[in-house]
Amino acid sequence: MPPSPPLSSASSSSAASASGSSPSRRRTSPPLHSTLQREDFDEVLESEVFVDVNRLRKYARHGIPDEIRGEVWKYLLGVEKPDRSNEFTQRRARYEAYQEIDKENVEVSKRVRGEVTRYLMRTKKDAQLDPHTVPAIFEAVICAYINCNNHVEYSPALIPACAPFVITMKNDCDVYSCFERLANVLYESSQESNINKRVAQFLSYFRTLMPELYNYFEEEDLDVGEWASSWLRYLLSKELPVPSVLSLWDVYFAMPDYMDFHPFVCLAILKHLKDSLEDLEQSEIRSMLLRLPKMNISRIVSQACNIRSEIQARYNISMSPRS
């Protein structure tokens, strides 16, 4: 793989990446995936001419090794191009474009710092992020995105949506490029007409598939719109533990349109937690729905595929395979 371009004016994290080392933002942990799977990914990533993204998608659906997740995500999100003939030039252009973006925004910066502090306290065991280095990364990336997209208002939910990229990427530029791709998709799907339609459809499916749980939520006077809207808007980045978010997004980024599949994952989670939820009272239900427990994402995705097939049969609608 061609070396990264020299980054003489980069931030410390970008400079570290250019020199071949990654910044100290995450403590290392033992690999969770088999050597064979890692070798499968390496074979694709080490191709000198063309990276077979279709093969990466196939492998990613079964999980990506932690140490190469960021590299694979860049290809799945279209940040890195499969044709490697101009790889060095494209990386330099992307880096230089990022450096030119205004990252100063006093109002947003203050809010980002406060929310990052809360996020790090809440996720310190799972995210394993360095509290001394990562706040500046969040601040630069989110301010850059807001400054480039004046139509987007800052939301605290941008922090957990950005965090998986901070965890997995080696420099600010890559964090920004990947976050921008996702944030644009989330913004479009979160527009009032879109999100209202998606929530209504989701609740219809929920009522049809799990009427007892749906009715129990109503009996407990639970604000279904509160948690359902959050679940659907931000791909569960706020609610799931960090390892589960990373595993889920491995699957999502391997799909051509993960936003269409996401509601079925949400339904699968409800089905998985049904017995536990029915033993709880309103405040306890709300707490669980807003802070979900760690779960087996492979099983959840498999259940989501089954639910999608059931919905397709019940509603007599056409849904192209997504996983």
mmCIF file of C-alpha atoms in Angstrom:
data_model
loop_
_atom_site.group_PDB
_atom_site.id
_atom_site.type_symbol
_atom_site.label_atom_id
_atom_site.label_comp_id
_atom_site.label_asym_id
_atom_site.label_seq_id
_atom_site.Cartn_x
_atom_site.Cartn_y
_atom_site.Cartn_z
ATOM 1 C CA MET A 1 0.000 0.000 0.000
ATOM 2 C CA PRO A 2 1.454 3.395 -0.897
ATOM 3 C CA PRO A 3 2.545 5.473 2.081
ATOM 4 C CA SER A 4 0.433 8.355 3.251
ATOM 5 C CA PRO A 5 1.471 11.794 1.954
ATOM 6 C CA PRO A 6 3.664 13.984 4.144
ATOM 7 C CA LEU A 7 1.483 16.006 6.476
ATOM 8 C CA SER A 8 3.680 18.865 7.564
ATOM 9 C CA SER A 9 0.853 21.022 8.892
ATOM 10 C CA ALA A 10 -1.300 18.254 10.301
ATOM 11 C CA SER A 11 -2.617 17.843 13.769
ATOM 12 C CA SER A 12 -0.667 15.496 15.995
ATOM 13 C CA SER A 13 -2.925 12.536 15.233
ATOM 14 C CA SER A 14 -2.741 13.032 11.478
ATOM 15 C CA ALA A 15 1.009 13.433 11.644
ATOM 16 C CA ALA A 16 1.305 10.222 13.584
ATOM 17 C CA SER A 17 -0.646 8.416 10.903
ATOM 18 C CA ALA A 18 1.562 9.805 8.155
ATOM 19 C CA SER A 19 4.675 8.538 9.891
ATOM 20 C CA GLY A 20 3.224 5.065 10.031
ATOM 21 C CA SER A 21 2.101 5.000 13.647
ATOM 22 C CA SER A 22 -1.336 5.579 15.057
ATOM 23 C CA PRO A 23 -2.093 8.107 17.798
ATOM 24 C CA SER A 24 -2.640 7.031 21.378
ATOM 25 C CA ARG A 25 -6.402 7.177 21.375
ATOM 26 C CA ARG A 26 -7.350 3.582 22.129
ATOM 27 C CA ARG A 27 -5.728 0.988 24.328
ATOM 28 C CA THR A 28 -4.991 -2.258 22.563
ATOM 29 C CA SER A 29 -7.057 -5.333 23.255
ATOM 30 C CA PRO A 30 -6.581 -8.947 22.178
ATOM 31 C CA PRO A 31 -7.978 -9.810 18.738
ATOM 32 C CA LEU A 32 -11.436 -11.324 18.799
ATOM 33 C CA HIS A 33 -11.425 -12.838 15.328
ATOM 34 C CA SER A 34 -9.708 -15.892 13.911
ATOM 35 C CA THR A 35 -6.402 -15.704 12.053
ATOM 36 C CA LEU A 36 -8.099 -17.237 9.042
ATOM 37 C CA GLN A 37 -10.631 -14.392 8.872
ATOM 38 C CA ARG A 38 -7.895 -11.788 9.213
ATOM 39 C CA GLU A 39 -6.008 -13.475 6.361
ATOM 40 C CA ASP A 40 -9.143 -13.270 4.194
ATOM 41 C CA PHE A 41 -9.335 -9.513 4.682
ATOM 42 C CA ASP A 42 -5.576 -9.053 4.252
ATOM 43 C CA GLU A 43 -5.630 -10.849 0.934
ATOM 44 C CA VAL A 44 -8.130 -8.320 -0.395
ATOM 45 C CA LEU A 45 -6.601 -5.230 1.217
ATOM 46 C CA GLU A 46 -3.060 -6.047 0.050
ATOM 47 C CA SER A 47 -3.992 -6.221 -3.616
ATOM 48 C CA GLU A 48 -1.694 -3.816 -5.474
ATOM 49 C CA VAL A 49 -4.053 -2.938 -8.336
ATOM 50 C CA PHE A 50 -7.700 -3.261 -7.286
ATOM 51 C CA VAL A 51 -9.448 -3.842 -3.968
ATOM 52 C CA ASP A 52 -12.401 -6.191 -4.397
ATOM 53 C CA VAL A 53 -14.993 -4.326 -2.330
ATOM 54 C CA ASN A 54 -17.618 -6.995 -2.978
ATOM 55 C CA ARG A 55 -15.413 -9.523 -1.212
ATOM 56 C CA LEU A 56 -14.897 -7.091 1.651
ATOM 57 C CA ARG A 57 -18.672 -6.745 1.963
ATOM 58 C CA LYS A 58 -19.054 -10.518 2.030
ATOM 59 C CA TYR A 59 -16.492 -10.899 4.796
ATOM 60 C CA ALA A 60 -17.659 -7.841 6.753
ATOM 61 C CA ARG A 61 -21.126 -9.301 7.228
ATOM 62 C CA HIS A 62 -19.538 -11.817 9.588
ATOM 63 C CA GLY A 63 -17.554 -9.202 11.495
ATOM 64 C CA ILE A 64 -14.322 -7.309 10.932
ATOM 65 C CA PRO A 65 -11.187 -7.778 13.083
ATOM 66 C CA ASP A 66 -10.717 -4.799 15.381
ATOM 67 C CA GLU A 67 -7.260 -3.888 14.121
ATOM 68 C CA ILE A 68 -8.343 -3.446 10.467
ATOM 69 C CA ARG A 69 -11.941 -2.292 10.936
ATOM 70 C CA GLY A 70 -11.140 1.319 10.084
ATOM 71 C CA GLU A 71 -9.344 0.377 6.875
ATOM 72 C CA VAL A 72 -12.221 -1.843 5.737
ATOM 73 C CA TRP A 73 -14.876 0.736 6.627
ATOM 74 C CA LYS A 74 -13.173 3.307 4.405
ATOM 75 C CA TYR A 75 -13.683 1.043 1.396
ATOM 76 C CA LEU A 76 -17.220 0.042 2.373
ATOM 77 C CA LEU A 77 -18.229 3.705 2.761
ATOM 78 C CA GLY A 78 -16.589 4.734 -0.513
ATOM 79 C CA VAL A 79 -13.958 6.956 1.111
ATOM 80 C CA GLU A 80 -11.169 4.845 -0.397
ATOM 81 C CA LYS A 81 -11.546 3.912 -4.067
ATOM 82 C CA PRO A 82 -11.104 0.297 -5.228
ATOM 83 C CA ASP A 83 -8.764 1.341 -8.061
ATOM 84 C CA ARG A 84 -5.391 1.865 -6.422
ATOM 85 C CA SER A 85 -3.639 3.411 -9.426
ATOM 86 C CA ASN A 86 -4.198 6.941 -8.058
ATOM 87 C CA GLU A 87 -4.400 6.059 -4.387
ATOM 88 C CA PHE A 88 -1.615 8.343 -3.203
ATOM 89 C CA THR A 89 -2.940 11.325 -5.178
ATOM 90 C CA GLN A 90 -6.491 10.780 -3.944
ATOM 91 C CA ARG A 91 -5.399 10.529 -0.313
ATOM 92 C CA ARG A 92 -3.338 13.683 -0.564
ATOM 93 C CA ALA A 93 -6.239 15.575 -2.159
ATOM 94 C CA ARG A 94 -8.614 14.378 0.547
ATOM 95 C CA TYR A 95 -6.174 15.350 3.277
ATOM 96 C CA GLU A 96 -5.523 18.796 1.808
ATOM 97 C CA ALA A 97 -9.255 19.410 1.416
ATOM 98 C CA TYR A 98 -9.781 18.527 5.067
ATOM 99 C CA GLN A 99 -7.001 20.859 6.189
ATOM 100 C CA GLU A 100 -8.674 23.760 4.373
ATOM 101 C CA ILE A 101 -11.968 23.329 6.227
ATOM 102 C CA ASP A 102 -12.655 25.868 8.966
ATOM 103 C CA LYS A 103 -12.749 23.948 12.255
ATOM 104 C CA GLU A 104 -13.429 26.931 14.496
ATOM 105 C CA ASN A 105 -16.899 27.218 15.982
ATOM 106 C CA VAL A 106 -16.926 28.570 19.515
ATOM 107 C CA GLU A 107 -20.532 27.676 20.312
ATOM 108 C CA VAL A 108 -20.358 24.154 18.888
ATOM 109 C CA SER A 109 -16.908 23.482 20.369
ATOM 110 C CA LYS A 110 -18.111 24.163 23.886
ATOM 111 C CA ARG A 111 -21.080 21.852 23.506
ATOM 112 C CA VAL A 112 -18.958 19.130 21.903
ATOM 113 C CA ARG A 113 -16.440 19.204 24.754
ATOM 114 C CA GLY A 114 -19.168 18.836 27.360
ATOM 115 C CA GLU A 115 -20.886 15.977 25.558
ATOM 116 C CA VAL A 116 -17.609 14.159 24.833
ATOM 117 C CA THR A 117 -16.756 14.281 28.537
ATOM 118 C CA ARG A 118 -20.095 12.677 29.386
ATOM 119 C CA TYR A 119 -19.711 10.120 26.595
ATOM 120 C CA LEU A 120 -16.234 9.086 27.767
ATOM 121 C CA MET A 121 -17.436 8.664 31.351
ATOM 122 C CA ARG A 122 -20.341 6.535 30.195
ATOM 123 C CA THR A 123 -18.333 4.321 27.830
ATOM 124 C CA LYS A 124 -14.832 4.242 29.329
ATOM 125 C CA LYS A 125 -14.857 0.462 29.799
ATOM 126 C CA ASP A 126 -16.017 -0.278 26.251
ATOM 127 C CA ALA A 127 -14.688 2.524 24.074
ATOM 128 C CA GLN A 128 -11.228 2.598 25.706
ATOM 129 C CA LEU A 129 -10.562 6.062 24.316
ATOM 130 C CA ASP A 130 -7.797 8.278 25.630
ATOM 131 C CA PRO A 131 -9.527 11.199 27.399
ATOM 132 C CA HIS A 132 -6.456 13.386 26.841
ATOM 133 C CA THR A 133 -6.376 13.168 23.028
ATOM 134 C CA VAL A 134 -9.800 12.333 21.656
ATOM 135 C CA PRO A 135 -11.817 15.405 22.734
ATOM 136 C CA ALA A 136 -9.820 17.535 20.286
ATOM 137 C CA ILE A 137 -10.556 15.038 17.511
ATOM 138 C CA PHE A 138 -14.306 15.090 18.159
ATOM 139 C CA GLU A 139 -14.212 18.866 18.321
ATOM 140 C CA ALA A 140 -12.322 19.311 15.052
ATOM 141 C CA VAL A 141 -14.357 16.755 13.101
ATOM 142 C CA ILE A 142 -17.807 17.844 14.258
ATOM 143 C CA CYS A 143 -17.060 21.560 13.958
ATOM 144 C CA ALA A 144 -15.714 20.949 10.440
ATOM 145 C CA TYR A 145 -18.889 19.069 9.520
ATOM 146 C CA ILE A 146 -21.219 21.718 10.963
ATOM 147 C CA ASN A 147 -19.254 24.530 9.282
ATOM 148 C CA CYS A 148 -19.472 22.758 5.915
ATOM 149 C CA ASN A 149 -23.160 21.968 6.330
ATOM 150 C CA ASN A 150 -24.898 25.109 7.560
ATOM 151 C CA HIS A 151 -28.287 23.420 7.249
ATOM 152 C CA VAL A 152 -27.315 20.893 9.943
ATOM 153 C CA GLU A 153 -27.889 21.856 13.572
ATOM 154 C CA TYR A 154 -25.611 20.517 16.264
ATOM 155 C CA SER A 155 -27.064 17.650 18.289
ATOM 156 C CA PRO A 156 -25.475 15.758 21.191
ATOM 157 C CA ALA A 157 -26.314 12.587 19.238
ATOM 158 C CA LEU A 158 -23.509 13.462 16.802
ATOM 159 C CA ILE A 159 -20.979 12.435 19.466
ATOM 160 C CA PRO A 160 -21.907 8.727 19.689
ATOM 161 C CA ALA A 161 -22.446 8.701 15.913
ATOM 162 C CA CYS A 162 -18.904 9.980 15.412
ATOM 163 C CA ALA A 163 -17.292 7.849 18.140
ATOM 164 C CA PRO A 164 -16.978 4.582 16.176
ATOM 165 C CA PHE A 165 -14.836 6.390 13.615
ATOM 166 C CA VAL A 166 -12.686 8.004 16.300
ATOM 167 C CA ILE A 167 -12.177 4.535 17.780
ATOM 168 C CA THR A 168 -11.288 2.831 14.512
ATOM 169 C CA MET A 169 -9.540 5.444 12.350
ATOM 170 C CA LYS A 170 -5.880 6.476 12.554
ATOM 171 C CA ASN A 171 -6.171 10.181 11.706
ATOM 172 C CA ASP A 172 -8.621 13.051 11.837
ATOM 173 C CA CYS A 173 -9.031 13.248 8.087
ATOM 174 C CA ASP A 174 -10.252 9.643 7.853
ATOM 175 C CA VAL A 175 -12.553 10.165 10.832
ATOM 176 C CA TYR A 176 -14.053 13.197 9.132
ATOM 177 C CA SER A 177 -14.414 11.548 5.699
ATOM 178 C CA CYS A 178 -16.230 8.516 7.085
ATOM 179 C CA PHE A 179 -18.316 10.477 9.566
ATOM 180 C CA GLU A 180 -19.386 12.865 6.802
ATOM 181 C CA ARG A 181 -20.654 9.950 4.688
ATOM 182 C CA LEU A 182 -22.715 8.572 7.550
ATOM 183 C CA ALA A 183 -23.899 11.946 8.869
ATOM 184 C CA ASN A 184 -25.285 12.906 5.456
ATOM 185 C CA VAL A 185 -27.319 9.695 5.338
ATOM 186 C CA LEU A 186 -28.576 10.220 8.888
ATOM 187 C CA TYR A 187 -29.510 13.824 8.177
ATOM 188 C CA GLU A 188 -31.565 12.896 5.125
ATOM 189 C CA SER A 189 -33.410 10.111 6.927
ATOM 190 C CA SER A 190 -34.036 12.354 9.952
ATOM 191 C CA GLN A 191 -35.882 15.077 8.087
ATOM 192 C CA GLU A 192 -39.288 15.565 9.660
ATOM 193 C CA SER A 193 -41.341 13.996 6.864
ATOM 194 C CA ASN A 194 -38.964 11.044 6.595
ATOM 195 C CA ILE A 195 -38.565 10.305 10.291
ATOM 196 C CA ASN A 196 -42.294 10.627 11.006
ATOM 197 C CA LYS A 197 -43.029 8.149 8.244
ATOM 198 C CA ARG A 198 -40.325 5.759 9.426
ATOM 199 C CA VAL A 199 -41.466 5.874 13.046
ATOM 200 C CA ALA A 200 -45.109 5.303 12.047
ATOM 201 C CA GLN A 201 -44.169 2.340 9.874
ATOM 202 C CA PHE A 202 -41.927 0.897 12.577
ATOM 203 C CA LEU A 203 -44.671 1.145 15.205
ATOM 204 C CA SER A 204 -47.109 -0.511 12.813
ATOM 205 C CA TYR A 205 -44.726 -3.433 12.389
ATOM 206 C CA PHE A 206 -44.121 -3.539 16.152
ATOM 207 C CA ARG A 207 -47.858 -3.648 16.906
ATOM 208 C CA THR A 208 -48.380 -6.405 14.320
ATOM 209 C CA LEU A 209 -45.479 -8.656 15.315
ATOM 210 C CA MET A 210 -45.499 -8.190 19.108
ATOM 211 C CA PRO A 211 -48.997 -7.011 20.100
ATOM 212 C CA GLU A 212 -48.600 -8.091 23.747
ATOM 213 C CA LEU A 213 -45.421 -6.077 24.246
ATOM 214 C CA TYR A 214 -46.827 -3.115 22.321
ATOM 215 C CA ASN A 215 -49.957 -3.116 24.486
ATOM 216 C CA TYR A 216 -47.859 -3.463 27.631
ATOM 217 C CA PHE A 217 -45.893 -0.363 26.638
ATOM 218 C CA GLU A 218 -49.195 1.476 26.212
ATOM 219 C CA GLU A 219 -50.465 0.256 29.590
ATOM 220 C CA GLU A 220 -47.283 1.561 31.195
ATOM 221 C CA ASP A 221 -47.870 4.889 29.427
ATOM 222 C CA LEU A 222 -44.453 4.663 27.788
ATOM 223 C CA ASP A 223 -43.602 7.388 25.298
ATOM 224 C CA VAL A 224 -42.944 5.082 22.350
ATOM 225 C CA GLY A 225 -42.086 7.969 20.054
ATOM 226 C CA GLU A 226 -39.176 9.024 22.273
ATOM 227 C CA TRP A 227 -37.116 5.878 22.111
ATOM 228 C CA ALA A 228 -38.305 4.733 18.675
ATOM 229 C CA SER A 229 -37.272 8.015 17.064
ATOM 230 C CA SER A 230 -33.829 7.850 18.677
ATOM 231 C CA TRP A 231 -33.322 4.216 17.680
ATOM 232 C CA LEU A 232 -34.210 4.932 14.067
ATOM 233 C CA ARG A 233 -32.328 8.227 13.703
ATOM 234 C CA TYR A 234 -28.830 7.289 14.846
ATOM 235 C CA LEU A 235 -28.426 3.565 14.150
ATOM 236 C CA LEU A 236 -28.465 2.734 17.875
ATOM 237 C CA SER A 237 -25.129 4.490 18.419
ATOM 238 C CA LYS A 238 -26.574 6.155 21.533
ATOM 239 C CA GLU A 239 -28.206 3.078 23.011
ATOM 240 C CA LEU A 240 -26.002 0.052 22.317
ATOM 241 C CA PRO A 241 -22.687 -0.623 24.075
ATOM 242 C CA VAL A 242 -19.709 0.338 21.893
ATOM 243 C CA PRO A 243 -18.644 -3.240 20.946
ATOM 244 C CA SER A 244 -22.189 -3.968 19.782
ATOM 245 C CA VAL A 245 -22.307 -0.757 17.731
ATOM 246 C CA LEU A 246 -19.047 -1.670 15.989
ATOM 247 C CA SER A 247 -20.278 -5.174 15.190
ATOM 248 C CA LEU A 248 -23.629 -3.902 13.946
ATOM 249 C CA TRP A 249 -22.048 -1.260 11.739
ATOM 250 C CA ASP A 250 -19.755 -3.902 10.207
ATOM 251 C CA VAL A 251 -22.934 -5.491 8.871
ATOM 252 C CA TYR A 252 -24.607 -2.207 7.929
ATOM 253 C CA PHE A 253 -21.710 -0.791 5.939
ATOM 254 C CA ALA A 254 -21.579 -4.029 3.954
ATOM 255 C CA MET A 255 -25.154 -3.402 2.779
ATOM 256 C CA PRO A 256 -26.216 -1.232 -0.164
ATOM 257 C CA ASP A 257 -28.941 0.485 1.890
ATOM 258 C CA TYR A 258 -28.590 -0.205 5.589
ATOM 259 C CA MET A 259 -31.191 2.386 6.542
ATOM 260 C CA ASP A 260 -33.901 0.173 5.045
ATOM 261 C CA PHE A 261 -32.723 -2.835 7.044
ATOM 262 C CA HIS A 262 -32.253 -0.982 10.323
ATOM 263 C CA PRO A 263 -35.913 -1.014 11.490
ATOM 264 C CA PHE A 264 -35.907 -4.817 11.352
ATOM 265 C CA VAL A 265 -32.836 -4.891 13.587
ATOM 266 C CA CYS A 266 -34.718 -2.669 16.036
ATOM 267 C CA LEU A 267 -37.646 -5.088 15.964
ATOM 268 C CA ALA A 268 -35.276 -8.018 16.501
ATOM 269 C CA ILE A 269 -33.855 -6.298 19.585
ATOM 270 C CA LEU A 270 -37.356 -5.804 20.998
ATOM 271 C CA LYS A 271 -38.132 -9.456 20.375
ATOM 272 C CA HIS A 272 -34.870 -10.475 22.034
ATOM 273 C CA LEU A 273 -35.657 -8.364 25.118
ATOM 274 C CA LYS A 274 -39.402 -9.034 25.197
ATOM 275 C CA ASP A 275 -39.503 -11.234 28.301
ATOM 276 C CA SER A 276 -37.241 -8.913 30.271
ATOM 277 C CA LEU A 277 -39.172 -5.802 29.261
ATOM 278 C CA GLU A 278 -42.504 -7.308 30.292
ATOM 279 C CA ASP A 279 -41.177 -7.741 33.843
ATOM 280 C CA LEU A 280 -40.308 -4.058 34.192
ATOM 281 C CA GLU A 281 -42.220 -0.913 35.075
ATOM 282 C CA GLN A 282 -42.285 2.289 33.037
ATOM 283 C CA SER A 283 -39.116 3.960 34.314
ATOM 284 C CA GLU A 284 -37.184 0.690 34.138
ATOM 285 C CA ILE A 285 -38.400 0.015 30.594
ATOM 286 C CA ARG A 286 -37.351 3.475 29.505
ATOM 287 C CA SER A 287 -33.919 3.029 31.073
ATOM 288 C CA MET A 288 -33.359 -0.279 29.302
ATOM 289 C CA LEU A 289 -34.510 1.031 25.926
ATOM 290 C CA LEU A 290 -32.209 4.037 26.173
ATOM 291 C CA ARG A 291 -29.236 2.000 27.474
ATOM 292 C CA LEU A 292 -29.429 -1.398 25.851
ATOM 293 C CA PRO A 293 -27.440 -4.352 27.193
ATOM 294 C CA LYS A 294 -24.663 -5.980 25.209
ATOM 295 C CA MET A 295 -26.030 -8.628 22.878
ATOM 296 C CA ASN A 296 -25.009 -11.112 20.207
ATOM 297 C CA ILE A 297 -25.249 -8.982 17.057
ATOM 298 C CA SER A 298 -24.988 -11.968 14.706
ATOM 299 C CA ARG A 299 -28.106 -13.455 16.250
ATOM 300 C CA ILE A 300 -29.890 -10.123 16.192
ATOM 301 C CA VAL A 301 -29.101 -9.648 12.491
ATOM 302 C CA SER A 302 -30.231 -13.192 11.718
ATOM 303 C CA GLN A 303 -33.492 -12.551 13.573
ATOM 304 C CA ALA A 304 -33.887 -9.251 11.708
ATOM 305 C CA CYS A 305 -33.658 -11.095 8.390
ATOM 306 C CA ASN A 306 -36.402 -13.467 9.532
ATOM 307 C CA ILE A 307 -38.575 -10.555 10.661
ATOM 308 C CA ARG A 308 -38.085 -8.800 7.336
ATOM 309 C CA SER A 309 -39.259 -11.950 5.534
ATOM 310 C CA GLU A 310 -42.280 -12.195 7.819
ATOM 311 C CA ILE A 311 -43.176 -8.546 7.226
ATOM 312 C CA GLN A 312 -42.785 -9.023 3.499
ATOM 313 C CA ALA A 313 -45.203 -11.956 3.589
ATOM 314 C CA ARG A 314 -47.757 -10.244 5.853
ATOM 315 C CA TYR A 315 -47.806 -6.932 4.007
ATOM 316 C CA ASN A 316 -47.339 -8.485 0.573
ATOM 317 C CA ILE A 317 -44.558 -6.041 -0.257
ATOM 318 C CA SER A 318 -41.345 -6.427 -2.174
ATOM 319 C CA MET A 319 -38.032 -6.031 -0.361
ATOM 320 C CA SER A 320 -34.766 -6.726 -2.066
ATOM 321 C CA PRO A 321 -32.256 -8.793 -0.048
ATOM 322 C CA ARG A 322 -29.951 -6.575 1.972
ATOM 323 C CA SER A 323 -27.774 -8.991 3.874
#
